[in-house]
């Protein structure tokens, strides 16, 4: 299977700080790929390098074989890469349906003159965009709530609306930055099924940053672990779970000694 | 007992602010202007430089006191004090007492021959006499105290004992019942109703300029030009969120285009008005585009400062000796030839009013179409969160430049009309204050709201023209209005809601996302 996204030795520096250090990723098409790691490991920075917010100092980001590092974010969006944000960033004063309409921007062609004159092209396109927005809202479970201001939506709905906005672009690669952050176990479970369904029905490739291990282990095909900007492990969920370097990164060194101590205490 | 005491005390507390306001108004001589305004309402306008009849001064004070008494009583009632009207008495009573002392002191001093006009400019002997109601200082002081105390106290009592709340509710219910009557509803829904409203509007716009005389044509023409400017700046600031403070530059470019092409003095080109309109709009749009290129990366304060500089540069250039031969220098350009069409020349103010109405109607149409299209949506998205808008695929550079160019074009047509109507334009027509005025009217009307722009233009350009009495305090009133607006209605006079795009759902919406997954087939 072809690789949807590849990063080759990508590094991002902030002054003297190496936020992402020579990371290689190979993400096959139609896979769900997770990036995990402790706080400050450089996961979101890597995301920003892929989606065009940052230009990596070294290395290359390849999307279906074409290098995309250094392109502006709107160009990257129009290539078919869409993302969501760790802290929800909707257009708060706009309605839910308008948020989804903005997401369709890369596919719309009519100009401002069309808009003023209401030409046939403009009306047809607007109609189509509205249809699509209604369908997407329904798809994420927000049918009938299109006219609600997005800041008035409940938290879980805002997360799903953000995904709907990303999907409106008809992406081939979807970057989800902690989609279940701040959700209760029930909502998390729903979101997990939802993400799985996305891949199945829309033939998407999904790159995921997530802290909730039940989600990560439940739906990922492959997992990469970052720590201090470096890739410390890669593999299937079961491989990652038993990798001692991963445990060390999450719990700190000397963990074995600690667990040993607890075991002895229990025995006493 | 303790609770009554605190109603009294809370009245004193709010009254101290009120006292300061009253004293301030008296010190700057605002009393005279305010009461002259009242006098004009009753057809007894004073001659210029003279004071209105004394009664109006007292009525003016009484009105202030009524407002204060009512509001402080309402506040006390909210806090749950036992005898809330006490605070009405105490707050205005405090003001009355201080004012009485003021009049007593200054009145006696003036009687003794002292003169304070060097430091307190407004306090002429005539004004002091006006304040003390043409009486001796003692009597004048007592009258003022009495008026303030009684007016405030009665207002407080009225708030407590008259059923204003119920009355208001009754009016509202009746109105809603009328508004939602079946006949009324179907009337509003019908197509003919809309056409009828438009037809009435057209008829009004046709006949009104002929009927209301040249003074009102002048006032409303100015309002119309400011509506044009406001619509343009609304696109730039209200929709795309770029704080541009040098907006007057585009206005100047429009005005000078028509002036240079149609005046005898600097160049004697005489190309006619209509080509000048087109060139003026295009030049303004082009300058909007060009100034946009270097400032695309700036946001917020930096953008404001840079564009402020741009506006000043244009004004200083127009004024400079260097370009005197080209732009007419500080003296400006006179005798700009007005428009003519098929041999018929638009010379009268009525004809010009029609032209302005036409331009405003066209501008309203274009602005509302743009605002409700995908272009307007993209602008609002940029205003809300520029980085996310770009990451969602909005070409922010292009849309921001488009906003600047279109907004500048609106200012261009405004400038063309302004210069051609006055048959004169000079550097002093294009000062920073114009930009500030337009920005204020956009903010007061409600950012991004088209009806708000129209309302704001009336409030900020029409009212000051009508309220001539306040001319000296225009800036003061301006500042006060903005402060009050920001506190009372931060969203503007007529804030705009988002359009309704949701279609009615045929069945109840599914609760869980996975149930509806089957319906999507793209990919």
PDB file of C-alpha atoms in Angstrom, chain A:
ATOM      1  CA  UNK A   1       0.000   0.000   0.000  1.00  0.00           C
ATOM      2  CA  UNK A   2       1.233   3.481  -0.813  1.00  0.00           C
ATOM      3  CA  UNK A   3       2.230   5.777   1.964  1.00  0.00           C
ATOM      4  CA  UNK A   4      -0.144   8.647   2.492  1.00  0.00           C
ATOM      5  CA  UNK A   5       2.305  10.657   4.529  1.00  0.00           C
ATOM      6  CA  UNK A   6       5.979  10.336   5.153  1.00  0.00           C
ATOM      7  CA  UNK A   7       8.256  12.425   7.279  1.00  0.00           C
ATOM      8  CA  UNK A   8      11.953  12.064   6.728  1.00  0.00           C
ATOM      9  CA  UNK A   9      14.297  13.190   9.490  1.00  0.00           C
ATOM     10  CA  UNK A  10      12.027  16.107  10.397  1.00  0.00           C
ATOM     11  CA  UNK A  11      13.484  18.491  12.977  1.00  0.00           C
ATOM     12  CA  UNK A  12      11.983  21.653  14.382  1.00  0.00           C
ATOM     13  CA  UNK A  13      14.052  23.989  16.549  1.00  0.00           C
ATOM     14  CA  UNK A  14      12.871  26.826  18.731  1.00  0.00           C
ATOM     15  CA  UNK A  15      16.062  28.752  19.398  1.00  0.00           C
ATOM     16  CA  UNK A  16      18.209  26.224  21.209  1.00  0.00           C
ATOM     17  CA  UNK A  17      15.355  23.887  22.010  1.00  0.00           C
ATOM     18  CA  UNK A  18      14.935  20.905  19.760  1.00  0.00           C
ATOM     19  CA  UNK A  19      11.187  20.368  19.799  1.00  0.00           C
ATOM     20  CA  UNK A  20      11.134  17.664  17.156  1.00  0.00           C
ATOM     21  CA  UNK A  21      14.312  15.735  16.566  1.00  0.00           C
ATOM     22  CA  UNK A  22      14.817  13.779  13.323  1.00  0.00           C
ATOM     23  CA  UNK A  23      11.493  12.021  13.334  1.00  0.00           C
ATOM     24  CA  UNK A  24      10.704   9.478  10.642  1.00  0.00           C
ATOM     25  CA  UNK A  25       7.116   8.448  10.097  1.00  0.00           C
ATOM     26  CA  UNK A  26       5.588   6.281   7.437  1.00  0.00           C
ATOM     27  CA  UNK A  27       1.858   6.364   7.443  1.00  0.00           C
ATOM     28  CA  UNK A  28       0.204   3.959   5.017  1.00  0.00           C
ATOM     29  CA  UNK A  29      -2.997   4.948   3.287  1.00  0.00           C
ATOM     30  CA  UNK A  30      -6.245   4.113   5.087  1.00  0.00           C
ATOM     31  CA  UNK A  31      -4.583   3.493   8.406  1.00  0.00           C
ATOM     32  CA  UNK A  32      -5.179   4.933  11.834  1.00  0.00           C
ATOM     33  CA  UNK A  33      -1.830   6.009  13.133  1.00  0.00           C
ATOM     34  CA  UNK A  34      -1.323   7.344  16.643  1.00  0.00           C
ATOM     35  CA  UNK A  35       1.378   9.503  18.099  1.00  0.00           C
ATOM     36  CA  UNK A  36       1.696   9.333  21.849  1.00  0.00           C
ATOM     37  CA  UNK A  37       4.136  10.632  24.388  1.00  0.00           C
ATOM     38  CA  UNK A  38       4.290  12.549  27.639  1.00  0.00           C
ATOM     39  CA  UNK A  39       3.441  16.246  27.780  1.00  0.00           C
ATOM     40  CA  UNK A  40       5.949  18.397  25.942  1.00  0.00           C
ATOM     41  CA  UNK A  41       7.199  15.537  23.822  1.00  0.00           C
ATOM     42  CA  UNK A  42       6.697  17.469  20.583  1.00  0.00           C
ATOM     43  CA  UNK A  43       3.574  15.772  19.295  1.00  0.00           C
ATOM     44  CA  UNK A  44       1.630  18.929  18.491  1.00  0.00           C
ATOM     45  CA  UNK A  45       4.765  20.572  17.082  1.00  0.00           C
ATOM     46  CA  UNK A  46       5.073  17.647  14.688  1.00  0.00           C
ATOM     47  CA  UNK A  47       1.414  18.136  13.755  1.00  0.00           C
ATOM     48  CA  UNK A  48       2.072  21.798  13.100  1.00  0.00           C
ATOM     49  CA  UNK A  49       4.994  20.879  10.859  1.00  0.00           C
ATOM     50  CA  UNK A  50       2.748  18.615   8.826  1.00  0.00           C
ATOM     51  CA  UNK A  51      -0.177  21.037   8.529  1.00  0.00           C
ATOM     52  CA  UNK A  52       2.014  23.982   7.576  1.00  0.00           C
ATOM     53  CA  UNK A  53       1.956  26.123  10.719  1.00  0.00           C
ATOM     54  CA  UNK A  54       5.683  25.568  11.133  1.00  0.00           C
ATOM     55  CA  UNK A  55       8.354  24.954   8.569  1.00  0.00           C
ATOM     56  CA  UNK A  56      10.718  22.271   9.831  1.00  0.00           C
ATOM     57  CA  UNK A  57      14.383  23.293   9.858  1.00  0.00           C
ATOM     58  CA  UNK A  58      15.553  19.949   8.544  1.00  0.00           C
ATOM     59  CA  UNK A  59      13.996  17.042   6.774  1.00  0.00           C
ATOM     60  CA  UNK A  60      11.061  16.577   4.458  1.00  0.00           C
ATOM     61  CA  UNK A  61       7.333  15.998   4.766  1.00  0.00           C
ATOM     62  CA  UNK A  62       5.948  14.039   1.848  1.00  0.00           C
ATOM     63  CA  UNK A  63       2.286  13.745   1.050  1.00  0.00           C
ATOM     64  CA  UNK A  64       1.707  11.026  -1.535  1.00  0.00           C
ATOM     65  CA  UNK A  65       5.292  11.503  -2.607  1.00  0.00           C
ATOM     66  CA  UNK A  66       5.202  15.302  -2.960  1.00  0.00           C
ATOM     67  CA  UNK A  67       7.159  17.464  -0.564  1.00  0.00           C
ATOM     68  CA  UNK A  68       4.848  19.856   1.262  1.00  0.00           C
ATOM     69  CA  UNK A  69       7.025  21.415   3.954  1.00  0.00           C
ATOM     70  CA  UNK A  70       7.097  25.209   3.750  1.00  0.00           C
ATOM     71  CA  UNK A  71       3.790  25.553   1.937  1.00  0.00           C
ATOM     72  CA  UNK A  72       1.178  27.852   3.475  1.00  0.00           C
ATOM     73  CA  UNK A  73      -1.572  26.292   5.542  1.00  0.00           C
ATOM     74  CA  UNK A  74      -4.317  27.065   3.047  1.00  0.00           C
ATOM     75  CA  UNK A  75      -2.370  25.424   0.237  1.00  0.00           C
ATOM     76  CA  UNK A  76      -1.867  22.342   2.363  1.00  0.00           C
ATOM     77  CA  UNK A  77      -5.568  22.323   3.221  1.00  0.00           C
ATOM     78  CA  UNK A  78      -6.450  22.468  -0.464  1.00  0.00           C
ATOM     79  CA  UNK A  79      -4.227  19.429  -1.075  1.00  0.00           C
ATOM     80  CA  UNK A  80      -6.540  17.462   1.176  1.00  0.00           C
ATOM     81  CA  UNK A  81      -5.042  17.598   4.658  1.00  0.00           C
ATOM     82  CA  UNK A  82      -7.451  18.729   7.354  1.00  0.00           C
ATOM     83  CA  UNK A  83      -6.921  19.008  11.076  1.00  0.00           C
ATOM     84  CA  UNK A  84      -8.574  19.659  14.401  1.00  0.00           C
ATOM     85  CA  UNK A  85      -7.076  21.362  17.424  1.00  0.00           C
ATOM     86  CA  UNK A  86      -6.138  20.332  20.920  1.00  0.00           C
ATOM     87  CA  UNK A  87      -8.021  23.258  22.429  1.00  0.00           C
ATOM     88  CA  UNK A  88     -11.159  23.646  20.326  1.00  0.00           C
ATOM     89  CA  UNK A  89     -10.808  26.458  17.820  1.00  0.00           C
ATOM     90  CA  UNK A  90     -14.152  26.983  16.159  1.00  0.00           C
ATOM     91  CA  UNK A  91     -15.338  30.278  14.703  1.00  0.00           C
ATOM     92  CA  UNK A  92     -17.285  31.061  17.853  1.00  0.00           C
ATOM     93  CA  UNK A  93     -19.563  33.810  16.599  1.00  0.00           C
ATOM     94  CA  UNK A  94     -20.630  31.822  13.571  1.00  0.00           C
ATOM     95  CA  UNK A  95     -23.311  29.171  13.465  1.00  0.00           C
ATOM     96  CA  UNK A  96     -22.491  25.489  13.292  1.00  0.00           C
ATOM     97  CA  UNK A  97     -23.454  25.241   9.658  1.00  0.00           C
ATOM     98  CA  UNK A  98     -21.349  28.263   8.734  1.00  0.00           C
ATOM     99  CA  UNK A  99     -18.346  26.637  10.337  1.00  0.00           C
ATOM    100  CA  UNK A 100     -18.842  23.637   8.078  1.00  0.00           C
ATOM    101  CA  UNK A 101     -19.307  25.923   5.068  1.00  0.00           C
ATOM    102  CA  UNK A 102     -15.957  27.575   5.805  1.00  0.00           C
ATOM    103  CA  UNK A 103     -14.408  24.127   5.817  1.00  0.00           C
ATOM    104  CA  UNK A 104     -15.540  23.676   2.219  1.00  0.00           C
ATOM    105  CA  UNK A 105     -13.693  26.783   1.130  1.00  0.00           C
ATOM    106  CA  UNK A 106     -10.904  25.020  -0.804  1.00  0.00           C
ATOM    107  CA  UNK A 107     -13.437  23.379  -3.090  1.00  0.00           C
ATOM    108  CA  UNK A 108     -15.483  26.473  -3.927  1.00  0.00           C
ATOM    109  CA  UNK A 109     -14.690  28.479  -7.023  1.00  0.00           C
ATOM    110  CA  UNK A 110     -17.149  31.363  -7.367  1.00  0.00           C
ATOM    111  CA  UNK A 111     -15.749  34.878  -7.028  1.00  0.00           C
ATOM    112  CA  UNK A 112     -17.013  37.973  -5.229  1.00  0.00           C
ATOM    113  CA  UNK A 113     -18.581  39.272  -8.436  1.00  0.00           C
ATOM    114  CA  UNK A 114     -20.590  36.063  -8.691  1.00  0.00           C
ATOM    115  CA  UNK A 115     -21.716  36.675  -5.137  1.00  0.00           C
ATOM    116  CA  UNK A 116     -22.851  40.234  -5.854  1.00  0.00           C
ATOM    117  CA  UNK A 117     -24.666  39.333  -9.067  1.00  0.00           C
ATOM    118  CA  UNK A 118     -26.017  35.968  -7.825  1.00  0.00           C
ATOM    119  CA  UNK A 119     -24.955  34.271 -11.021  1.00  0.00           C
ATOM    120  CA  UNK A 120     -26.123  30.776 -11.847  1.00  0.00           C
ATOM    121  CA  UNK A 121     -22.755  29.367 -10.952  1.00  0.00           C
ATOM    122  CA  UNK A 122     -22.843  31.026  -7.548  1.00  0.00           C
ATOM    123  CA  UNK A 123     -26.322  29.808  -6.714  1.00  0.00           C
ATOM    124  CA  UNK A 124     -25.628  26.256  -7.808  1.00  0.00           C
ATOM    125  CA  UNK A 125     -22.409  26.138  -5.834  1.00  0.00           C
ATOM    126  CA  UNK A 126     -23.959  27.667  -2.719  1.00  0.00           C
ATOM    127  CA  UNK A 127     -26.837  25.199  -2.907  1.00  0.00           C
ATOM    128  CA  UNK A 128     -24.455  22.296  -3.216  1.00  0.00           C
ATOM    129  CA  UNK A 129     -22.312  23.565  -0.350  1.00  0.00           C
ATOM    130  CA  UNK A 130     -25.376  23.892   1.863  1.00  0.00           C
ATOM    131  CA  UNK A 131     -26.522  20.376   1.018  1.00  0.00           C
ATOM    132  CA  UNK A 132     -23.111  19.055   1.851  1.00  0.00           C
ATOM    133  CA  UNK A 133     -23.011  20.996   5.111  1.00  0.00           C
ATOM    134  CA  UNK A 134     -26.364  19.591   6.167  1.00  0.00           C
ATOM    135  CA  UNK A 135     -25.182  16.083   5.379  1.00  0.00           C
ATOM    136  CA  UNK A 136     -21.977  16.528   7.341  1.00  0.00           C
ATOM    137  CA  UNK A 137     -23.747  17.978  10.356  1.00  0.00           C
ATOM    138  CA  UNK A 138     -26.033  14.994  10.372  1.00  0.00           C
ATOM    139  CA  UNK A 139     -23.073  12.695   9.964  1.00  0.00           C
ATOM    140  CA  UNK A 140     -21.452  13.962  13.147  1.00  0.00           C
ATOM    141  CA  UNK A 141     -24.754  13.881  14.994  1.00  0.00           C
ATOM    142  CA  UNK A 142     -25.557  17.587  14.901  1.00  0.00           C
ATOM    143  CA  UNK A 143     -28.515  17.396  12.528  1.00  0.00           C
ATOM    144  CA  UNK A 144     -31.003  20.181  13.207  1.00  0.00           C
ATOM    145  CA  UNK A 145     -28.528  22.247  15.191  1.00  0.00           C
ATOM    146  CA  UNK A 146     -27.089  24.107  12.227  1.00  0.00           C
ATOM    147  CA  UNK A 147     -28.309  27.526  13.318  1.00  0.00           C
ATOM    148  CA  UNK A 148     -26.865  27.344  16.809  1.00  0.00           C
ATOM    149  CA  UNK A 149     -23.910  29.640  17.408  1.00  0.00           C
ATOM    150  CA  UNK A 150     -20.981  27.321  17.766  1.00  0.00           C
ATOM    151  CA  UNK A 151     -19.926  28.781  21.111  1.00  0.00           C
ATOM    152  CA  UNK A 152     -23.322  27.808  22.508  1.00  0.00           C
ATOM    153  CA  UNK A 153     -22.907  24.147  21.637  1.00  0.00           C
ATOM    154  CA  UNK A 154     -22.019  21.686  24.398  1.00  0.00           C
ATOM    155  CA  UNK A 155     -18.405  20.622  24.615  1.00  0.00           C
ATOM    156  CA  UNK A 156     -18.719  17.234  22.947  1.00  0.00           C
ATOM    157  CA  UNK A 157     -20.759  18.740  20.129  1.00  0.00           C
ATOM    158  CA  UNK A 158     -18.069  21.369  19.590  1.00  0.00           C
ATOM    159  CA  UNK A 159     -15.477  18.631  19.188  1.00  0.00           C
ATOM    160  CA  UNK A 160     -17.633  16.857  16.647  1.00  0.00           C
ATOM    161  CA  UNK A 161     -18.349  20.117  14.830  1.00  0.00           C
ATOM    162  CA  UNK A 162     -14.629  20.674  14.519  1.00  0.00           C
ATOM    163  CA  UNK A 163     -14.324  17.280  12.887  1.00  0.00           C
ATOM    164  CA  UNK A 164     -17.230  18.109  10.569  1.00  0.00           C
ATOM    165  CA  UNK A 165     -15.433  21.299   9.556  1.00  0.00           C
ATOM    166  CA  UNK A 166     -12.312  19.313   8.805  1.00  0.00           C
ATOM    167  CA  UNK A 167     -14.290  16.726   6.821  1.00  0.00           C
ATOM    168  CA  UNK A 168     -15.951  19.431   4.731  1.00  0.00           C
ATOM    169  CA  UNK A 169     -12.664  19.792   2.912  1.00  0.00           C
ATOM    170  CA  UNK A 170     -13.046  16.180   1.675  1.00  0.00           C
ATOM    171  CA  UNK A 171      -9.605  15.390   3.051  1.00  0.00           C
ATOM    172  CA  UNK A 172      -7.558  12.301   2.376  1.00  0.00           C
ATOM    173  CA  UNK A 173      -5.553  12.792   5.536  1.00  0.00           C
ATOM    174  CA  UNK A 174      -7.182  13.846   8.783  1.00  0.00           C
ATOM    175  CA  UNK A 175      -5.081  15.059  11.693  1.00  0.00           C
ATOM    176  CA  UNK A 176      -6.868  14.791  15.027  1.00  0.00           C
ATOM    177  CA  UNK A 177      -5.188  16.499  17.975  1.00  0.00           C
ATOM    178  CA  UNK A 178      -6.527  14.892  21.172  1.00  0.00           C
ATOM    179  CA  UNK A 179     -10.104  14.402  20.008  1.00  0.00           C
ATOM    180  CA  UNK A 180     -11.245  12.995  23.352  1.00  0.00           C
ATOM    181  CA  UNK A 181      -9.572  15.544  25.626  1.00  0.00           C
ATOM    182  CA  UNK A 182     -11.916  16.538  28.428  1.00  0.00           C
ATOM    183  CA  UNK A 183     -14.549  13.901  27.643  1.00  0.00           C
ATOM    184  CA  UNK A 184     -16.123  11.487  30.078  1.00  0.00           C
ATOM    185  CA  UNK A 185     -15.682   7.733  29.498  1.00  0.00           C
ATOM    186  CA  UNK A 186     -19.029   7.423  27.760  1.00  0.00           C
ATOM    187  CA  UNK A 187     -18.343  10.230  25.305  1.00  0.00           C
ATOM    188  CA  UNK A 188     -14.861   8.863  24.758  1.00  0.00           C
ATOM    189  CA  UNK A 189     -16.307   5.514  23.792  1.00  0.00           C
ATOM    190  CA  UNK A 190     -18.657   7.164  21.288  1.00  0.00           C
ATOM    191  CA  UNK A 191     -15.784   9.173  19.836  1.00  0.00           C
ATOM    192  CA  UNK A 192     -13.684   6.045  19.496  1.00  0.00           C
ATOM    193  CA  UNK A 193     -16.343   4.307  17.426  1.00  0.00           C
ATOM    194  CA  UNK A 194     -16.840   7.492  15.462  1.00  0.00           C
ATOM    195  CA  UNK A 195     -13.171   7.738  14.489  1.00  0.00           C
ATOM    196  CA  UNK A 196     -13.145   4.108  13.527  1.00  0.00           C
ATOM    197  CA  UNK A 197     -16.243   4.676  11.398  1.00  0.00           C
ATOM    198  CA  UNK A 198     -14.632   7.628   9.669  1.00  0.00           C
ATOM    199  CA  UNK A 199     -11.847   5.508   8.309  1.00  0.00           C
ATOM    200  CA  UNK A 200     -14.198   2.733   7.240  1.00  0.00           C
ATOM    201  CA  UNK A 201     -16.663   4.907   5.376  1.00  0.00           C
ATOM    202  CA  UNK A 202     -14.669   7.796   4.027  1.00  0.00           C
ATOM    203  CA  UNK A 203     -11.459   5.936   3.161  1.00  0.00           C
ATOM    204  CA  UNK A 204      -9.484   8.381   5.196  1.00  0.00           C
ATOM    205  CA  UNK A 205      -6.046   8.154   6.641  1.00  0.00           C
ATOM    206  CA  UNK A 206      -6.135   9.324  10.219  1.00  0.00           C
ATOM    207  CA  UNK A 207      -3.206  10.614  12.235  1.00  0.00           C
ATOM    208  CA  UNK A 208      -4.067  10.880  15.886  1.00  0.00           C
ATOM    209  CA  UNK A 209      -2.564  12.443  18.967  1.00  0.00           C
ATOM    210  CA  UNK A 210      -4.177  11.009  22.048  1.00  0.00           C
ATOM    211  CA  UNK A 211      -3.545  10.561  25.732  1.00  0.00           C
ATOM    212  CA  UNK A 212      -6.355   8.159  26.478  1.00  0.00           C
ATOM    213  CA  UNK A 213      -4.686   4.759  26.182  1.00  0.00           C
ATOM    214  CA  UNK A 214      -7.962   2.872  25.800  1.00  0.00           C
ATOM    215  CA  UNK A 215      -8.657   4.862  22.638  1.00  0.00           C
ATOM    216  CA  UNK A 216      -5.104   4.588  21.340  1.00  0.00           C
ATOM    217  CA  UNK A 217      -4.768   0.878  21.952  1.00  0.00           C
ATOM    218  CA  UNK A 218      -8.302   0.193  20.746  1.00  0.00           C
ATOM    219  CA  UNK A 219      -8.232   1.750  17.302  1.00  0.00           C
ATOM    220  CA  UNK A 220      -4.651   2.334  16.186  1.00  0.00           C
ATOM    221  CA  UNK A 221      -3.012   0.241  13.518  1.00  0.00           C
ATOM    222  CA  UNK A 222       0.384   1.578  14.424  1.00  0.00           C
ATOM    223  CA  UNK A 223       1.759   3.787  17.139  1.00  0.00           C
ATOM    224  CA  UNK A 224       4.789   6.026  17.390  1.00  0.00           C
ATOM    225  CA  UNK A 225       6.030   7.205  20.764  1.00  0.00           C
ATOM    226  CA  UNK A 226       7.800  10.532  21.070  1.00  0.00           C
ATOM    227  CA  UNK A 227       9.789  11.732  24.042  1.00  0.00           C
ATOM    228  CA  UNK A 228      11.795  14.961  24.147  1.00  0.00           C
ATOM    229  CA  UNK A 229      11.208  15.334  20.432  1.00  0.00           C
ATOM    230  CA  UNK A 230      12.711  11.983  19.588  1.00  0.00           C
ATOM    231  CA  UNK A 231      11.025   8.864  18.364  1.00  0.00           C
ATOM    232  CA  UNK A 232      11.682   6.238  21.001  1.00  0.00           C
ATOM    233  CA  UNK A 233       9.473   3.459  19.759  1.00  0.00           C
ATOM    234  CA  UNK A 234       7.208   2.417  16.942  1.00  0.00           C
ATOM    235  CA  UNK A 235       5.015  -0.593  16.447  1.00  0.00           C
ATOM    236  CA  UNK A 236       1.631  -2.161  16.873  1.00  0.00           C
ATOM    237  CA  UNK A 237      -0.322  -1.465  20.075  1.00  0.00           C
ATOM    238  CA  UNK A 238       0.754  -4.688  21.744  1.00  0.00           C
ATOM    239  CA  UNK A 239       4.409  -4.058  20.953  1.00  0.00           C
ATOM    240  CA  UNK A 240       4.207  -0.578  22.412  1.00  0.00           C
ATOM    241  CA  UNK A 241       2.502  -1.737  25.581  1.00  0.00           C
ATOM    242  CA  UNK A 242       5.370  -4.036  26.443  1.00  0.00           C
ATOM    243  CA  UNK A 243       8.172  -1.709  25.395  1.00  0.00           C
ATOM    244  CA  UNK A 244      10.288  -0.837  28.465  1.00  0.00           C
ATOM    245  CA  UNK A 245      11.466   2.490  26.987  1.00  0.00           C
ATOM    246  CA  UNK A 246       7.884   3.638  26.638  1.00  0.00           C
ATOM    247  CA  UNK A 247       7.078   2.772  30.234  1.00  0.00           C
ATOM    248  CA  UNK A 248      10.180   4.600  31.328  1.00  0.00           C
ATOM    249  CA  UNK A 249       9.249   7.687  29.314  1.00  0.00           C
ATOM    250  CA  UNK A 250       5.792   7.799  30.819  1.00  0.00           C
ATOM    251  CA  UNK A 251       6.575   6.916  34.404  1.00  0.00           C
ATOM    252  CA  UNK A 252      10.186   8.069  34.699  1.00  0.00           C
ATOM    253  CA  UNK A 253      13.363   6.050  35.210  1.00  0.00           C
ATOM    254  CA  UNK A 254      13.673   3.904  38.273  1.00  0.00           C
ATOM    255  CA  UNK A 255      10.143   2.698  37.839  1.00  0.00           C
ATOM    256  CA  UNK A 256      11.209  -0.899  38.193  1.00  0.00           C
ATOM    257  CA  UNK A 257      12.711  -0.180  41.562  1.00  0.00           C
ATOM    258  CA  UNK A 258       9.500   1.511  42.579  1.00  0.00           C
ATOM    259  CA  UNK A 259       7.245  -1.312  41.519  1.00  0.00           C
ATOM    260  CA  UNK A 260       9.577  -3.706  43.300  1.00  0.00           C
ATOM    261  CA  UNK A 261       9.228  -1.639  46.482  1.00  0.00           C
ATOM    262  CA  UNK A 262       5.436  -1.670  46.277  1.00  0.00           C
ATOM    263  CA  UNK A 263       5.426  -5.409  45.720  1.00  0.00           C
ATOM    264  CA  UNK A 264       7.474  -5.939  48.828  1.00  0.00           C
ATOM    265  CA  UNK A 265       5.265  -3.615  50.839  1.00  0.00           C
ATOM    266  CA  UNK A 266       2.231  -5.558  49.752  1.00  0.00           C
ATOM    267  CA  UNK A 267       3.843  -8.814  50.788  1.00  0.00           C
ATOM    268  CA  UNK A 268       4.579  -7.594  54.265  1.00  0.00           C
TER     269      UNK A 268
END
